Every structure is written in C-alpha cells, then in structure tokens.
Coordinates of C-alpha atoms in Angstrom, one line a residue:
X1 CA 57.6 -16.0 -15.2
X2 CA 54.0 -16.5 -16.4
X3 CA 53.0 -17.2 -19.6
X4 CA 51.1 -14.6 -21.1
X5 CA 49.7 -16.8 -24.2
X6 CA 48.6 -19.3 -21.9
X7 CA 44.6 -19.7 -22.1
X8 CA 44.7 -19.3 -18.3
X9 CA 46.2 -15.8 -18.5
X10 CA 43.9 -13.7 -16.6
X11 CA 41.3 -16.8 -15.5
X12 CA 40.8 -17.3 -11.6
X13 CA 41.1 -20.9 -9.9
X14 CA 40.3 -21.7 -6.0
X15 CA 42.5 -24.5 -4.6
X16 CA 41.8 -25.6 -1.3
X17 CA 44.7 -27.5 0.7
X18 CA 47.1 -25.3 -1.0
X19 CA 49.5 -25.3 1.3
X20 CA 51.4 -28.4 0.6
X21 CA 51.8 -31.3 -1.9
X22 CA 50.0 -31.8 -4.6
X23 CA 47.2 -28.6 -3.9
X24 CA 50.6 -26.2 -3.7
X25 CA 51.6 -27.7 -6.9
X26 CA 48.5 -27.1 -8.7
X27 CA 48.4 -23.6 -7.5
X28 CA 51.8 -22.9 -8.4
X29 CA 51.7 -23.9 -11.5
X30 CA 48.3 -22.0 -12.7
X31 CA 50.5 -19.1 -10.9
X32 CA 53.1 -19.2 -13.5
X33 CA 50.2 -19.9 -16.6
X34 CA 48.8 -16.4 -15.4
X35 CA 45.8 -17.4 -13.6
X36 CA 45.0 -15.3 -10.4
X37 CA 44.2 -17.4 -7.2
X38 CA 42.0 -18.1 -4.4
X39 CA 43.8 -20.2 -2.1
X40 CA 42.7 -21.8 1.4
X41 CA 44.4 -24.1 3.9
X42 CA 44.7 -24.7 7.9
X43 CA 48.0 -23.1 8.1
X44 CA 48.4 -18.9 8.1
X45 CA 52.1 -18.9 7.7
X46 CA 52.4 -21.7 4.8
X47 CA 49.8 -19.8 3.0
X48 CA 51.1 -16.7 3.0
X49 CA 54.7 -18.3 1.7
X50 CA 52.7 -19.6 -1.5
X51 CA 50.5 -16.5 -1.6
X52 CA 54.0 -14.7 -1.8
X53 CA 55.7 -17.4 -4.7
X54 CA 52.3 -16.3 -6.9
X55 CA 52.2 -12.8 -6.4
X56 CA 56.0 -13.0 -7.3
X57 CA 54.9 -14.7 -10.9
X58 CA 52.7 -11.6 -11.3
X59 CA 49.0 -12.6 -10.5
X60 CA 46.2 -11.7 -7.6
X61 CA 46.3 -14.0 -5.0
X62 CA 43.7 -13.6 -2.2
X63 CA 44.0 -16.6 0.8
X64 CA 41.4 -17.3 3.5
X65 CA 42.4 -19.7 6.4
X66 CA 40.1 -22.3 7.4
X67 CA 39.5 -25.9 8.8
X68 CA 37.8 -27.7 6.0
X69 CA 36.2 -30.2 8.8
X70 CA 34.5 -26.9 9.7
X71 CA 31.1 -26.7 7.9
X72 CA 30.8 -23.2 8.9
X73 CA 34.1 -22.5 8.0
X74 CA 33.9 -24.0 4.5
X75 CA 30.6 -22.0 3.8
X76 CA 32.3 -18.8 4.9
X77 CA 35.5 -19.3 2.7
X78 CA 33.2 -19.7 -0.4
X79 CA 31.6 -16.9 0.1
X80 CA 34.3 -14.4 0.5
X81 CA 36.4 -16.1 -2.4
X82 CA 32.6 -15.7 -4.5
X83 CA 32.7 -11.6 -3.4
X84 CA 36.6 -10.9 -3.9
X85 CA 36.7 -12.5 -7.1
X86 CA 34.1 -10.9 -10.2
X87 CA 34.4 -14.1 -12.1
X88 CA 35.8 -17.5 -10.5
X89 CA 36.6 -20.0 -13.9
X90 CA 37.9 -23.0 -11.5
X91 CA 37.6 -24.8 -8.9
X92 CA 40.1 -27.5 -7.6
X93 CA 38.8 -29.3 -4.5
X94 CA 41.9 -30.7 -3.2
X95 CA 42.1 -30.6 0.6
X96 CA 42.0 -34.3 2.1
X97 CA 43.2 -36.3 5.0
X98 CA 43.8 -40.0 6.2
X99 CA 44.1 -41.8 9.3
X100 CA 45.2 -45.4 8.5
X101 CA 43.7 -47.4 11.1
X102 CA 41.6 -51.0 10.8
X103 CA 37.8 -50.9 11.1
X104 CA 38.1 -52.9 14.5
X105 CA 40.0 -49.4 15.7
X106 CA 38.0 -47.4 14.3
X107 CA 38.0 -44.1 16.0
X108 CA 34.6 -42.1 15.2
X109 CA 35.7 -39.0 15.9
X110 CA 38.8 -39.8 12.5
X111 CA 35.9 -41.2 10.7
X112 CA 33.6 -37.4 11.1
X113 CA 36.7 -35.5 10.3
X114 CA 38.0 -37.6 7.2
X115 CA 34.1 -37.7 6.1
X116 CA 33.4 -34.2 6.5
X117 CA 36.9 -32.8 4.7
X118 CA 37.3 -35.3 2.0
X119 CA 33.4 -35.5 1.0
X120 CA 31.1 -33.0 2.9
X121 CA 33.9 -29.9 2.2
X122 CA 33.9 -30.2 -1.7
X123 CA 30.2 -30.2 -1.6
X124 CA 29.7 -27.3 0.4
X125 CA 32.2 -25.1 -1.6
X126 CA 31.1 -26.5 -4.6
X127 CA 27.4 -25.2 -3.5
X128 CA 28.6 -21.9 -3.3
X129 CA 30.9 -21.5 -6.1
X130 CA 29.1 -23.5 -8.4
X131 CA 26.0 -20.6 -8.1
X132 CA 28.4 -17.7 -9.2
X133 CA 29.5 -19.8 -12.4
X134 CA 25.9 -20.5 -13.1
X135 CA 25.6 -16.7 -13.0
X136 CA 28.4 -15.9 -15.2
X137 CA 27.7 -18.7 -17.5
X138 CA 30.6 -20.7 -17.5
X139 CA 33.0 -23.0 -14.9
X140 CA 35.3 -26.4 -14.0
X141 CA 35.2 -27.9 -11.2
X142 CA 38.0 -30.8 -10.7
X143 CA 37.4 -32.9 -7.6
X144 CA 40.7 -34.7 -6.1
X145 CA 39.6 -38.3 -5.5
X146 CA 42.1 -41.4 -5.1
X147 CA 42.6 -45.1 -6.7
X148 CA 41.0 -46.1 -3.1
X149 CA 38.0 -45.1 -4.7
X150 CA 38.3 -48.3 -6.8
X151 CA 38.4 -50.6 -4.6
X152 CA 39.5 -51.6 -0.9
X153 CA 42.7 -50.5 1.2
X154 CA 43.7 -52.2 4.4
X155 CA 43.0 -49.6 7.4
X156 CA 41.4 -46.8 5.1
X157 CA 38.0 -47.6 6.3
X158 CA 37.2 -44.0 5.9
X159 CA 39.1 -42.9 3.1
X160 CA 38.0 -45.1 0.9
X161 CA 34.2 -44.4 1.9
X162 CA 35.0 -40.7 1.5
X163 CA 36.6 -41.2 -2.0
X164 CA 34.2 -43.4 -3.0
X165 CA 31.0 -41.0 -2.0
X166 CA 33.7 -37.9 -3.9
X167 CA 33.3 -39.9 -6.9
X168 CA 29.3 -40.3 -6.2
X169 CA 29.3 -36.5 -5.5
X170 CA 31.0 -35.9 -9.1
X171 CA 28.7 -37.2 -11.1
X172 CA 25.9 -35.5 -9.5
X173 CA 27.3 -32.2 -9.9
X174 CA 28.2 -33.3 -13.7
X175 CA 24.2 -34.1 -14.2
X176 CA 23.3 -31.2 -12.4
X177 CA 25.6 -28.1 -13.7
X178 CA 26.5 -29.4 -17.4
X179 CA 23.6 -27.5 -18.8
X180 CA 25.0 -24.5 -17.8
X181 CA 28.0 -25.2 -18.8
X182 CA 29.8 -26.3 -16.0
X183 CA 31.9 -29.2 -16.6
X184 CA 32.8 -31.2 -13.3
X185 CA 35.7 -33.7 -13.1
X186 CA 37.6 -36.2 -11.1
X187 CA 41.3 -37.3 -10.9
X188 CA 42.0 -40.7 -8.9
X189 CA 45.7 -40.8 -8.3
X190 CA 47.5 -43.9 -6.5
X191 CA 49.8 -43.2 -3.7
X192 CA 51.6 -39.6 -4.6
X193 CA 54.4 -38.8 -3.0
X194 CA 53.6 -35.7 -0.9
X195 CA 54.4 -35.1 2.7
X196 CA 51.4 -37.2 3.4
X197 CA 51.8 -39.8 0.9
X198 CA 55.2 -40.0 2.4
X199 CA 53.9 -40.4 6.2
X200 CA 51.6 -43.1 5.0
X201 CA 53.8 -44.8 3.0
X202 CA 57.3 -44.4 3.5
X203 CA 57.8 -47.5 5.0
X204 CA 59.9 -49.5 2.3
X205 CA 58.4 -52.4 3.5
X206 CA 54.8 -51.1 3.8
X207 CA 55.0 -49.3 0.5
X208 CA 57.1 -52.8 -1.6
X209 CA 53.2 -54.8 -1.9
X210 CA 51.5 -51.9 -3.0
X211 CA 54.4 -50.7 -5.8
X212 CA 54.4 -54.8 -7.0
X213 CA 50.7 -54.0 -8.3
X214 CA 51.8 -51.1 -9.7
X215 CA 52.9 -51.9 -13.8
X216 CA 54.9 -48.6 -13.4
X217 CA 56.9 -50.1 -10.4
X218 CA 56.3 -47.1 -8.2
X219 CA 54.1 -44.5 -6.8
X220 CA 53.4 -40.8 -8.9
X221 CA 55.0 -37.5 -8.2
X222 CA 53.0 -34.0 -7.8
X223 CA 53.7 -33.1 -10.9
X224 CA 51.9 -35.9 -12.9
X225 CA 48.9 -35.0 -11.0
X226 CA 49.0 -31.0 -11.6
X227 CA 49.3 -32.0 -15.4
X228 CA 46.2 -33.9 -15.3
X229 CA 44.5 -30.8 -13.5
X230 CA 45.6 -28.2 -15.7
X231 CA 44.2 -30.5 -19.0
X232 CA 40.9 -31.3 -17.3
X233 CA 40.8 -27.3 -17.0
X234 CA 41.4 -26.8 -20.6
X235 CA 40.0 -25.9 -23.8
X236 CA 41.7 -29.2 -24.8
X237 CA 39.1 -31.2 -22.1
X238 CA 36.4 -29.4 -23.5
X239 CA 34.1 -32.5 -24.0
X240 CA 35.2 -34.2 -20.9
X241 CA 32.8 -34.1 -18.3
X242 CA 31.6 -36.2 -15.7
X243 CA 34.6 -39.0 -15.8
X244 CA 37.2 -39.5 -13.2
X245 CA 40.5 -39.8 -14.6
X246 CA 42.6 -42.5 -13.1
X247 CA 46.3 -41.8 -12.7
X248 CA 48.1 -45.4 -10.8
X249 CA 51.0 -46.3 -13.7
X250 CA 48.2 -49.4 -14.9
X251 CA 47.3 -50.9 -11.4
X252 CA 43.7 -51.0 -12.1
X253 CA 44.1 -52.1 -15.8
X254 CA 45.7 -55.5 -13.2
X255 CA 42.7 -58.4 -12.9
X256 CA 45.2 -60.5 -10.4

C-alpha cells in the first residue's frame, strides 16, 4: 500500500528503463510512496506488467514504448509524458546498456548505440522535460551514471566514455537549471546485481578481481540504489545539487 504521508504522495516521476532492474525498482518503489508515474522501456509486455503492479498501489501510471537509441523516439516520449502529465516533479534517467568488448574489437555500430542511450538519451529527454519544470517552477532530475565513470574498465571502451560524458552532462544541467530551481543529480553505482549486472558479471571468476577492490567484499543490490534515488529526490537533498553520489562499498576511497 502507498503511503499517504509520504512527501511524494501525489508528485509525478518519469523513469526510463523501467522495465527491469534497478529502473523497475525505482519505479516501484515511488509507486508504493504515492507518486504517479511515467514509465518507458523497449519492451510492451514488461511494461504493462509494472504499469499494472503501480496502478495496483493506487497511483496513475501512463507508459510509452520506445528505443532510447532512437533520437526521434526519445523526443517523442518526452513530449507525450510533458502533455499527459500537468506537472512532472522527477525525472530519473535510468535506461543504459553495455557491450563488453576490448577497444581492438571494437564494433562501431555498439559504440553509436551505447553512446546514444547512455549519454545522448538523458540529454534529449532532459531537453524536453527540463522546459515544463522551468514552467512550473520547480523539478529533480537524477541521472544514473556508474563507478566506470571514475576510472577505467577492461572492454568498456564505450561505457565508460558514455558514463564519463553522463557525469559531464550533469553538471551542465546543474549550472544551467539551478536558478530555476531545478536541482540535477548523479548516482555512480559499482556493479549492481540486475539481470544485466548479472550477464556481465556472473562469472565467479570474472566477478572475484573486481569484488577484492571492493572494501564491502561484494557488489550492490537494487535496492541500495532506489534508496539513494528516492533521498536525492527529497526535501531531505534539498541543498544537494550538481554532485554525483558514489555508491561502490569504499572501492574508490582504495589508492592501491
């Protein structure tokens, strides 16, 4: 049941990649605090079946299919969550993709997609859905960007350029839309274990290097991430704006 003291009660949030992981998560869980939601993702039937979970909890839920490597089809998605909804307080650009493969491999038709949905996506929705908030005076906007951000990861040529440019993006839109008062955030997560988290490292033996630098000892679960979301959207993050939150259990806070 939704929690009708909640300070999201009544509030709107898009999530795009809704459909799975970590975006399914985050729009579950605004589900049960109330909040009505705009969701999008590639796949009809999966969004229909969280569409139906958050209607169940007692909120609006509009969905809108589309291919986030689609320019066209990210414009058009923006703009008919922007007329559905009469005021949209959040925005959570999820939706990403890898292809693990090293630079020598490099296939250029991996590095447009993973380029266009995990950098060019957010900033074309955030176009778009950043103008209504300007017109109704108020917004967040929370970025999903990754520890590869940080630094360099073996055959993620084009994640990590993708991540890194998120992060670049973030603190653009922070300059631009904080007078009027918009706050923008990021959230850098290490490996999460989603289905593809999983794909990408489920490999015991793949994954064993990567948990050793880890002071935690092991990768993050959905959950630790929606948390993170649902603070940055908060009255309680009210003078946060412009950072990107790093959630890896301490593997950055590691010099060697």
């Amino acid at each position: 049941m939704q929690d009708k003291d909640n300070e999201f009660n009544g509030k709107t949030a898009i999530v795009t990649g809704a459909t799975k992981g970590i975006g399914r998560d985050i729009a579950v869980s605004f589900a049960r605090a109330g909040c009505n939601l705009g969701l999008t993702g590639r796949n009809e039937a999966e969004l229909r079946q969280v569409a139906t979970e958050a209607e169940g909890l007692g909120v609006i839920c509009h969905t809108y299919r589309a291919d986030l490597a689609s320019a066209d089809e990210c414009l058009a998605m923006a703009e008919y969550f922007a007329r559905q909804f009469p005021v949209i307080d959040i925005l959570v650009n999820n939706a990403g993709l890898s292809y693990p493969e090293k630079l020598v491999d490099l296939d250029i038709g991996h590095w447009d997609t993973t380029l266009a949905v995990n950098l060019r996506a957010p900033a074309i929705i955030s176009k778009v859905i950043a103008r209504k908030m300007i017109e109704q005076g108020h917004g967040v906007i929370i970025n999903i960007s990754s520890n590869a951000s940080l630094g360099g990861i073996e055959e993620h040529a084009a994640y990590c350029a993708s991540k890194f440019g998120l992060n670049g993006l973030t603190k653009v839109m922070a300059v631009e839309l904080g007078p009027h008062n918009i706050r923008v955030n990021a959230i850098a997560p290490t490996v999460v274990l989603t289905p593809m988290g999983t794909q990408v490292w489920g490999d015991p033996q793949k994954a064993a290097p990567v948990k050793a630098k880890i002071p935690l000892g092991r990768f993050a679960y959905p959950r630790e991430i929606t948390s993170a979301v649902l603070f940055l959207a908060s009255d309680g993050a009210s003078m946060i704006h412009g950072e990107t939150l790093v959630i890896d259990g301490g593997a950055a806070a590691r010099l060697y």
